[in-house]
Structures are given as structure tokens and as C-alpha cells.
CSV table of C-alpha atoms in Angstrom, one decimal:
chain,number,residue,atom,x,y,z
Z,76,UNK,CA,107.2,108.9,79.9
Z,77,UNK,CA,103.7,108.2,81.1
Z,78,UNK,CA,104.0,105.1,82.6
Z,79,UNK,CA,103.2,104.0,86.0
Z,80,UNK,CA,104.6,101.2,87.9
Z,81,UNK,CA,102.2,99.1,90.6
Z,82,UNK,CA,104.0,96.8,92.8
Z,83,UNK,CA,102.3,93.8,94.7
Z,84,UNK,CA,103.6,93.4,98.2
Z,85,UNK,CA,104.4,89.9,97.8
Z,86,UNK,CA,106.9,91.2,95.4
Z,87,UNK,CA,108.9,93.1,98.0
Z,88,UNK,CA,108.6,90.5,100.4
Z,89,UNK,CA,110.6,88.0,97.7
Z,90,UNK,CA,112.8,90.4,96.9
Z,91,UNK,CA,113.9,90.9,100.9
Z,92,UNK,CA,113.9,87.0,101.4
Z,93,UNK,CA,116.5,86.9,98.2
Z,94,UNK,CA,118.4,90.0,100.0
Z,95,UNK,CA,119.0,87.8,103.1
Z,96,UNK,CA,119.5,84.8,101.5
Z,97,UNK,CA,122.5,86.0,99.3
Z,98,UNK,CA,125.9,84.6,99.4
Z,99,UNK,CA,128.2,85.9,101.8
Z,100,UNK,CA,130.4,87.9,99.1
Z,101,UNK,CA,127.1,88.8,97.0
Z,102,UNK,CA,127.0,93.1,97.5
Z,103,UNK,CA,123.9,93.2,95.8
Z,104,UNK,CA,120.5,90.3,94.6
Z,105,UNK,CA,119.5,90.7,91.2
Z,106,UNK,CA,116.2,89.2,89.6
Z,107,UNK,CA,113.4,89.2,87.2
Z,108,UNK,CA,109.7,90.9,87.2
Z,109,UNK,CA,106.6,89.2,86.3
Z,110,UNK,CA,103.1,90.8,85.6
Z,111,UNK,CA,101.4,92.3,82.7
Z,112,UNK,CA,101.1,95.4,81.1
Z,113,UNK,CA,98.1,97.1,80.3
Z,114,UNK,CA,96.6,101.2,79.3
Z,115,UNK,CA,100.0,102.2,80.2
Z,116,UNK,CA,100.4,100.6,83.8
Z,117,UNK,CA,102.7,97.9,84.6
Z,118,UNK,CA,101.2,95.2,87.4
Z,119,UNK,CA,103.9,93.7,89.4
Z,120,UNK,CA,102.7,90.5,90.8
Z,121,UNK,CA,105.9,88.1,91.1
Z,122,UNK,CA,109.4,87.8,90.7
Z,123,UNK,CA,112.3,85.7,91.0
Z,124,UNK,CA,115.8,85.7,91.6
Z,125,UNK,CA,118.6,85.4,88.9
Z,126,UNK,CA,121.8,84.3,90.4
Z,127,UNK,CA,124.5,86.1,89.7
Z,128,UNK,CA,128.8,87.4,90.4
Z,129,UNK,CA,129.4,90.9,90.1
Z,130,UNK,CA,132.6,92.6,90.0
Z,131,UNK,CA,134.1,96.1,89.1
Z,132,UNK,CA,135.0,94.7,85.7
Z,133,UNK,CA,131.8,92.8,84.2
Z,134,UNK,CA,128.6,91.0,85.5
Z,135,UNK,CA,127.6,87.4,84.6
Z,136,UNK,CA,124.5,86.1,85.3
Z,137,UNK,CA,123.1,82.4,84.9
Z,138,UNK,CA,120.5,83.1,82.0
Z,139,UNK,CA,119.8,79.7,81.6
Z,140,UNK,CA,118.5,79.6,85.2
Z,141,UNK,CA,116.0,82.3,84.1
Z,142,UNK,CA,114.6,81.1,81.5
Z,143,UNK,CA,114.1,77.5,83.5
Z,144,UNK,CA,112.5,79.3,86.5
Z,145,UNK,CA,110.0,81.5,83.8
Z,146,UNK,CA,108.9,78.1,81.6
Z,147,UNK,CA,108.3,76.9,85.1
Z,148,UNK,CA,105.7,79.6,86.1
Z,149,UNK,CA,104.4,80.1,82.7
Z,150,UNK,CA,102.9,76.1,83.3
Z,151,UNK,CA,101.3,77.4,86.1
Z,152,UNK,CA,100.4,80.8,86.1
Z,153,UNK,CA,100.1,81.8,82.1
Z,154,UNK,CA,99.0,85.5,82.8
Z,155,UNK,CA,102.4,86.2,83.9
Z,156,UNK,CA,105.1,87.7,81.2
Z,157,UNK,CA,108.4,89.3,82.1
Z,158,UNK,CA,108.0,93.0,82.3
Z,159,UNK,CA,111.6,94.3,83.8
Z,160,UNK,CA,114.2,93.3,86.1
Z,161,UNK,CA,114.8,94.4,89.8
Z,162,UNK,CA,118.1,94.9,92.2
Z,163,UNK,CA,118.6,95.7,95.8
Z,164,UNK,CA,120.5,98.9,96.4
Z,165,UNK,CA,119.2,102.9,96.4
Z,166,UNK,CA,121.0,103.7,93.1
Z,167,UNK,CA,121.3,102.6,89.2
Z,168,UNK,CA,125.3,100.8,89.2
Z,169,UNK,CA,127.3,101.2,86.0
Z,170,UNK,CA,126.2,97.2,85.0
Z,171,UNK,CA,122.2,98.2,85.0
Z,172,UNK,CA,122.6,99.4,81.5
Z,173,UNK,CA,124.3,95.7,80.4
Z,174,UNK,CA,121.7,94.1,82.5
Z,175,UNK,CA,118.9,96.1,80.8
Z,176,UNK,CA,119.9,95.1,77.3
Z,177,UNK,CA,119.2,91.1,77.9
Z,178,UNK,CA,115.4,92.0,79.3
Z,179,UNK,CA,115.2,94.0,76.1
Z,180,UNK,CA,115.3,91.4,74.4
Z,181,UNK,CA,112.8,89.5,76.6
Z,182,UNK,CA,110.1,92.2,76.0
Z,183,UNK,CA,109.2,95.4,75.2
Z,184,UNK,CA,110.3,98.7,77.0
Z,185,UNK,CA,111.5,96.8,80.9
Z,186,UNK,CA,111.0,98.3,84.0
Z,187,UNK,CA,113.9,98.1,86.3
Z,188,UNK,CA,113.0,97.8,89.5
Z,189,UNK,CA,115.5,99.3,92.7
Z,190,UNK,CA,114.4,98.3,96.6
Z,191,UNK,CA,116.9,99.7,99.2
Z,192,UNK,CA,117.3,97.4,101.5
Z,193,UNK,CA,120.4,98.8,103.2
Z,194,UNK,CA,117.6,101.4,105.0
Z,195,UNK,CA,118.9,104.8,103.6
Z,196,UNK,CA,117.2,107.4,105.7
Z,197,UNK,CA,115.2,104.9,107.8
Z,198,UNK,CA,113.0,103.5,104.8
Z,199,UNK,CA,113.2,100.9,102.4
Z,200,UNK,CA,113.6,103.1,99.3
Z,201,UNK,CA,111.5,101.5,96.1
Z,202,UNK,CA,112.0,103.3,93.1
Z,203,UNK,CA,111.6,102.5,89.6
Z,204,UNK,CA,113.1,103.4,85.8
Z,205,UNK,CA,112.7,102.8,82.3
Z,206,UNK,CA,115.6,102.8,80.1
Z,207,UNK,CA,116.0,105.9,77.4
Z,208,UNK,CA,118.2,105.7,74.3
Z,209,UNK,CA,120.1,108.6,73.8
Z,210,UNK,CA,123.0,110.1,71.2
Z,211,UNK,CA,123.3,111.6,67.8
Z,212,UNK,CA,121.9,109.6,64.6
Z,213,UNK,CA,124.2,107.8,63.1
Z,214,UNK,CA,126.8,108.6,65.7
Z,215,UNK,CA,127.4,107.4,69.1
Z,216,UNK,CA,124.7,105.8,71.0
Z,217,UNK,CA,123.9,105.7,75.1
Z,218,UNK,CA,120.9,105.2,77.5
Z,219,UNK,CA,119.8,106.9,80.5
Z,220,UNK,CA,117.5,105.4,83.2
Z,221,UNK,CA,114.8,108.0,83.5
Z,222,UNK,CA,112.7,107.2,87.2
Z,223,UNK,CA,109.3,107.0,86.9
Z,224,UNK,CA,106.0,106.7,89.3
Z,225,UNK,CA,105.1,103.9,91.2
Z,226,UNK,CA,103.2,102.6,93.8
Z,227,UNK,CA,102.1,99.8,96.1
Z,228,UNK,CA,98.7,98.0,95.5
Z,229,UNK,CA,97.1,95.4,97.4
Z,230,UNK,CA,94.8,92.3,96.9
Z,231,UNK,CA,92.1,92.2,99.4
Z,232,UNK,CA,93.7,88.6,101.1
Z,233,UNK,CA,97.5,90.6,100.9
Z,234,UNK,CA,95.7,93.0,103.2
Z,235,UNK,CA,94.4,91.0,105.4
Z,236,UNK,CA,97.6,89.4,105.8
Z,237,UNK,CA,100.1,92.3,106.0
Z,238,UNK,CA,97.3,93.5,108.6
Z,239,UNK,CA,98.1,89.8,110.0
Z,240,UNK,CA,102.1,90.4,109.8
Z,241,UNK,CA,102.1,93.5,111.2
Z,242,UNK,CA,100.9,92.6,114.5
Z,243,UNK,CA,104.3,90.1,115.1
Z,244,UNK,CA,105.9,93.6,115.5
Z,245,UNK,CA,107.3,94.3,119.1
Z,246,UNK,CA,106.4,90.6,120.4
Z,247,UNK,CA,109.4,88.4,120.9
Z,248,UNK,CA,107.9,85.1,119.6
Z,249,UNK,CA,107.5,86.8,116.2
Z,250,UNK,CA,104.3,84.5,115.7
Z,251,UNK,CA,100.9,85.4,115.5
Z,252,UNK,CA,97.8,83.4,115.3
Z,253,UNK,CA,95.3,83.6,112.2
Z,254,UNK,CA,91.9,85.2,113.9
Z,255,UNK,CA,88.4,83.9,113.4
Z,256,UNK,CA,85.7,85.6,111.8
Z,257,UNK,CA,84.0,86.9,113.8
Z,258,UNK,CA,87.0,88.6,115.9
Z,259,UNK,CA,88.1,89.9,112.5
Z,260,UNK,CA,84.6,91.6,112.4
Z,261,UNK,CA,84.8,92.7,115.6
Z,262,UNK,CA,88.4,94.1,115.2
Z,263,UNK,CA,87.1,95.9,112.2
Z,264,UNK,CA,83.9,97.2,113.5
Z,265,UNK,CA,86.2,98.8,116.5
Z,266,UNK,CA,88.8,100.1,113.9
Z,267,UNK,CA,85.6,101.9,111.5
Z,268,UNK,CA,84.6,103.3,114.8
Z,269,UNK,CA,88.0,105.0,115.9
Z,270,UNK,CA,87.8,106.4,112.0
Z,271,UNK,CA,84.4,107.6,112.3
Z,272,UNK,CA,84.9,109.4,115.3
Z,273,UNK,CA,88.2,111.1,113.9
Z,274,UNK,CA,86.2,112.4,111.1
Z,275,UNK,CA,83.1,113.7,113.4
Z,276,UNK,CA,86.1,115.4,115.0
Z,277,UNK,CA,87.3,117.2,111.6
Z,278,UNK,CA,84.3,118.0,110.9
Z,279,UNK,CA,83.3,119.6,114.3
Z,280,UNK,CA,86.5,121.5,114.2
Z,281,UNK,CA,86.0,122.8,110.7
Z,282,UNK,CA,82.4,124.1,111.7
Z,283,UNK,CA,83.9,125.7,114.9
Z,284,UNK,CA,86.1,127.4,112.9
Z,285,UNK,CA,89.0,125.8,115.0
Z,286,UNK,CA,90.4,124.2,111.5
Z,287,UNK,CA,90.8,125.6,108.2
Z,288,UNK,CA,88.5,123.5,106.0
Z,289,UNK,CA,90.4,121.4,103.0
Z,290,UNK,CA,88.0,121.0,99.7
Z,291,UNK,CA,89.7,117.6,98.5
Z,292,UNK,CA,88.5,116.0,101.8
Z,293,UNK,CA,85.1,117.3,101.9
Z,294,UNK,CA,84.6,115.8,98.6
Z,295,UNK,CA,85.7,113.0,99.9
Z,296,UNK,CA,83.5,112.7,102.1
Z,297,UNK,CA,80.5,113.9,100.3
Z,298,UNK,CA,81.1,110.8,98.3
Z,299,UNK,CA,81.1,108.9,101.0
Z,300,UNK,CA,78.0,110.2,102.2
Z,301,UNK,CA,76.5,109.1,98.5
Z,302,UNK,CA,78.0,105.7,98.8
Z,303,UNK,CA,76.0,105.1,101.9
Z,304,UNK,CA,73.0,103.2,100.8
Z,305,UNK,CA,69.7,104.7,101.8
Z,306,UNK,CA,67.6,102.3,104.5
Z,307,UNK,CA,65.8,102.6,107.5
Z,308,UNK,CA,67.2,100.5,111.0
Z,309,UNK,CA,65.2,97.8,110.6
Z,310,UNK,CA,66.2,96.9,106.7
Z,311,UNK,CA,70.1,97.2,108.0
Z,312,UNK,CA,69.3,94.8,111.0
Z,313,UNK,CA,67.5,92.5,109.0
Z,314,UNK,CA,70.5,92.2,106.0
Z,315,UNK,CA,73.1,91.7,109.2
Z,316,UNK,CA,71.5,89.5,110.8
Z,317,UNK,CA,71.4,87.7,107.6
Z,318,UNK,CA,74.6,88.2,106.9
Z,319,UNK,CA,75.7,87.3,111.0
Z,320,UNK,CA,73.5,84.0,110.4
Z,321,UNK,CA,75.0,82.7,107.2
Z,322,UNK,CA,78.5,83.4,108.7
Z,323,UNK,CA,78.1,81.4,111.7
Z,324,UNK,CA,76.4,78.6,109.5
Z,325,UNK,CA,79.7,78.4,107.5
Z,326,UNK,CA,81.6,78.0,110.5
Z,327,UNK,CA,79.2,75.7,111.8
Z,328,UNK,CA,79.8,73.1,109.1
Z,329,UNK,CA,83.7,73.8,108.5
Z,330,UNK,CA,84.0,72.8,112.3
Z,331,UNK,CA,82.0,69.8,111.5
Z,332,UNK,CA,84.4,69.0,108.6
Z,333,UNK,CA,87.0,69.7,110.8
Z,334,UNK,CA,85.6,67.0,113.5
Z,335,UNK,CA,84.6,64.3,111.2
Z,336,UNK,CA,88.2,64.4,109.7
Z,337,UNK,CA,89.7,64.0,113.1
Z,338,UNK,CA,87.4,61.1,113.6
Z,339,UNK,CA,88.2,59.4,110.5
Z,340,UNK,CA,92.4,60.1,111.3
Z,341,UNK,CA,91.9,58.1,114.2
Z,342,UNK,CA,89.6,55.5,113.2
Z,343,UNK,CA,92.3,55.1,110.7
Z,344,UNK,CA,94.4,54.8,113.0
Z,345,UNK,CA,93.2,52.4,115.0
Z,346,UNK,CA,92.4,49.9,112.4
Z,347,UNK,CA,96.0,49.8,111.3
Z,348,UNK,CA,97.2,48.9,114.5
């Protein structure tokens, strides 16, 4: 089936949070996917949990918590529609297909969504699946969850703050300060750098003949050769020193907002007692 699948990460990161806040005698978290679908690609942008008892013998699951929890983000965020469900766990379970049939119901063609979050192979798995109908007309009648592609895709703030998060990794505290501007420029300036050097490298290496050339990434960069736009020194200075001047003016006046509220807190202060 051509369909493809794009998952936000704050989508993962709910789906973890539900993982480790499951009841003790939970095996598995169970839940429902919200986004849209459009040209044959399914946008993942939220989810919630659905809570729910699992045994060998059947599955119950509080629908009526559901359908509280989607009325509630429907007031606020109308975009989102259900689009499919999601479980923790590496593998489709013999109560998927039961499962499957109620989001059916709730739209058109689910997704179901698997994130392995018991770390099979030293990675959290994410697959997903549609469900296909199979049998004989008129006859007997089964499904089969077929996997199809997806992928992760990012907002520019959810990069900048899985950029943020990944930088509590190997310090104890676990904590990590938001930067300021201009050390986020400066952080990236040093990072474009690093890349820049790396391709002059490839590049040098591919003319010395010390690497064998790949056409994908020379047309890669070729168009980001094109992209470049086409000025002299002194136009670029001139548009980043713009640029560098209205920055520092907005962080002149947000730390003059910042003062006169701390002002005002303690006049108020005062004044009451």
C-alpha cells in the first residue's frame, strides 16, 4: 500500500512517558493517534493514552475515556482527527486485530502504530501497519497487518529542543539550561564549520583520487552550491550586521520587560505590606 507514515517526536516522547507510567501488572500501554491525513501521508502530531487490562483471553479498554480525552482536544486543537492507534512492544499481539476494529470505526483505513520500548537489539524499534482484509467472498473473512514506511519529522522548535535534550546525556543532574541567542548562534556557526570542513575534506579526497566519488552526494552538493545566494562581502556584512543589530535590540527590550516586571513584583509587594 503506498502510504507513508510521519511521526512527530513529541509523539514518541508521550508514548514513553505512558510506558513508564503504567500500572505495575500493565505488560503493555495502549493508545490513540492524532493528526491528519493528506496526498497519501499520514502526520502524526499527538496522542494519548487509552487505559486498558489485557489478558490471554480478551482485552477491555475504557472507550468512554477516549472519546472524553478526543472531544477535549478537538476544543482546542480542531486540526487534529484520529488517524490509528499505537502500542508499546516490537510485535503485532493476537488482540491488535480486536483493537483495530473499534478505530475502524473511528476513521478511515488506521495506522497502528508499534514503539519498542523493551530496547530489542539496542534501539527503540518504531514500526508501523495498516490493517488488510483478507479470505474468500462470501466465505470466511481475516486481516493481516501489512508494515508499512515511516519516518520521524521535526518542527523547527522540536529541533531545537531535542538539540536542548540531548545535551542532559552523560551529566548527572539531568538538567540543562535553555541558551541565549546569541550562544545558540555561536554554537551553530561552530557546528556549520566542523560540516564544512568535513565536506572540503570529501571533496579533496575525491579529487586526489584517495575516495571513490558518489553521484547522489555531488548533486547534493551542486545544489547547495545553487542555493547559495550570489553577493559580494560587503552586501553579506551589511545583511548580518542587520540581522546581529535587530537581534540584540529584541533582547534589549525583553530584558527591559523582564526588569520592569520585577520592579512592579516588588513595588507590589511592598505596598501590601
Amino acid at each position: 500500500m503506498n502510504l507513508t507514515v510521519k511521526v512527530h517526536p513529541v509523539v514518541l516522547f508521550q508514548i514513553v512517558d505512558a510506558f513508564e507510567r503504567r500500572n505495575a501488572d500493565s505488560q503493555r500501554v495502549i493508545g490513540t493517534l492524532l493528526g491528519c491525513v493528506e496526498k497519501g501521508v499520514v502526520e502524526v502530531t499527538n496522542c494519548f493514552c487509552v487505559p486498558h487490562k489485557e489478558t490471554d483471553d480478551q482485552v477491555e479498554a475504557e472507550i468512554s475515556y477516549a472519546l472524553d480525552v478526543y472531544d477535549l482536544n478537538r476544543r482546542v486543537n480542531s486540526s487534529e482527527s484520529i488517524v490509528g492507534w499505537w502500542a508499546t512492544g516490537n510485535e503485532v499481539t493476537n488482540h491488535s486485530s480486536v483493537i483495530h476494529e473499534y478505530y475502524a470505526r473511528e476513521c478511515n483505513n488506521p495506522i497502528h502504530l508499534t514503539l519498542d520500548t523493551s530496547l530489542q537489539g539496542g534501539k527503540m524499534g518504531l514500526k508501523a501497519y495498516v490493517c488488510v482484509s483478507l479470505g474468500i467472498p462470501s466465505g470466511v473473512q481475516g486481516c493481516m497487518f501489512t508494515p508499512i514506511k515511516v519516518d520521524t519529522v521535526c518542527y523547527e522548535p522540536e529541533v531545537i529542543a531535542l538539540k536542548l535534550s540531548q545535551k542532559t546525556i552523560g551529566t548527572r543532574s539531568r538538567q540543562v539550561e535553555p541558551m541565549m541567542d546569541l550562544a545558540q548562534i555561536s554554537e551553530a556557526s561552530e557546528k556549520l564549520l566542523g560540516l564544512l570542513n568535513h565536506v572540503l575534506q570529501y571533496v579533496e579526497d575525491v579529487l586526489n583520487e584517495k575516495q571513490q566519488p558518489d553521484n547522489a552526494v555531488g548533486r547534493s552538493l551542486l545544489d547547495l552550491i545553487h542555493s547559495v545566494p550570489n553577493m559580494t562581502h560587503d552586501q553579506f556584512a551589511t545583511m548580518f550586521n542587520s540581522n546581529v543589530k535587530d537581534l540584540l535590540m529584541v533582547v534589549t527590550l525583553s530584558q527591559l520587560i523582564k526588569t520592569q516586571l520585577q520592579l512592579n513584583e516588588r513595588l507590589t509587594q511592598l505596598s501590601t505590606t
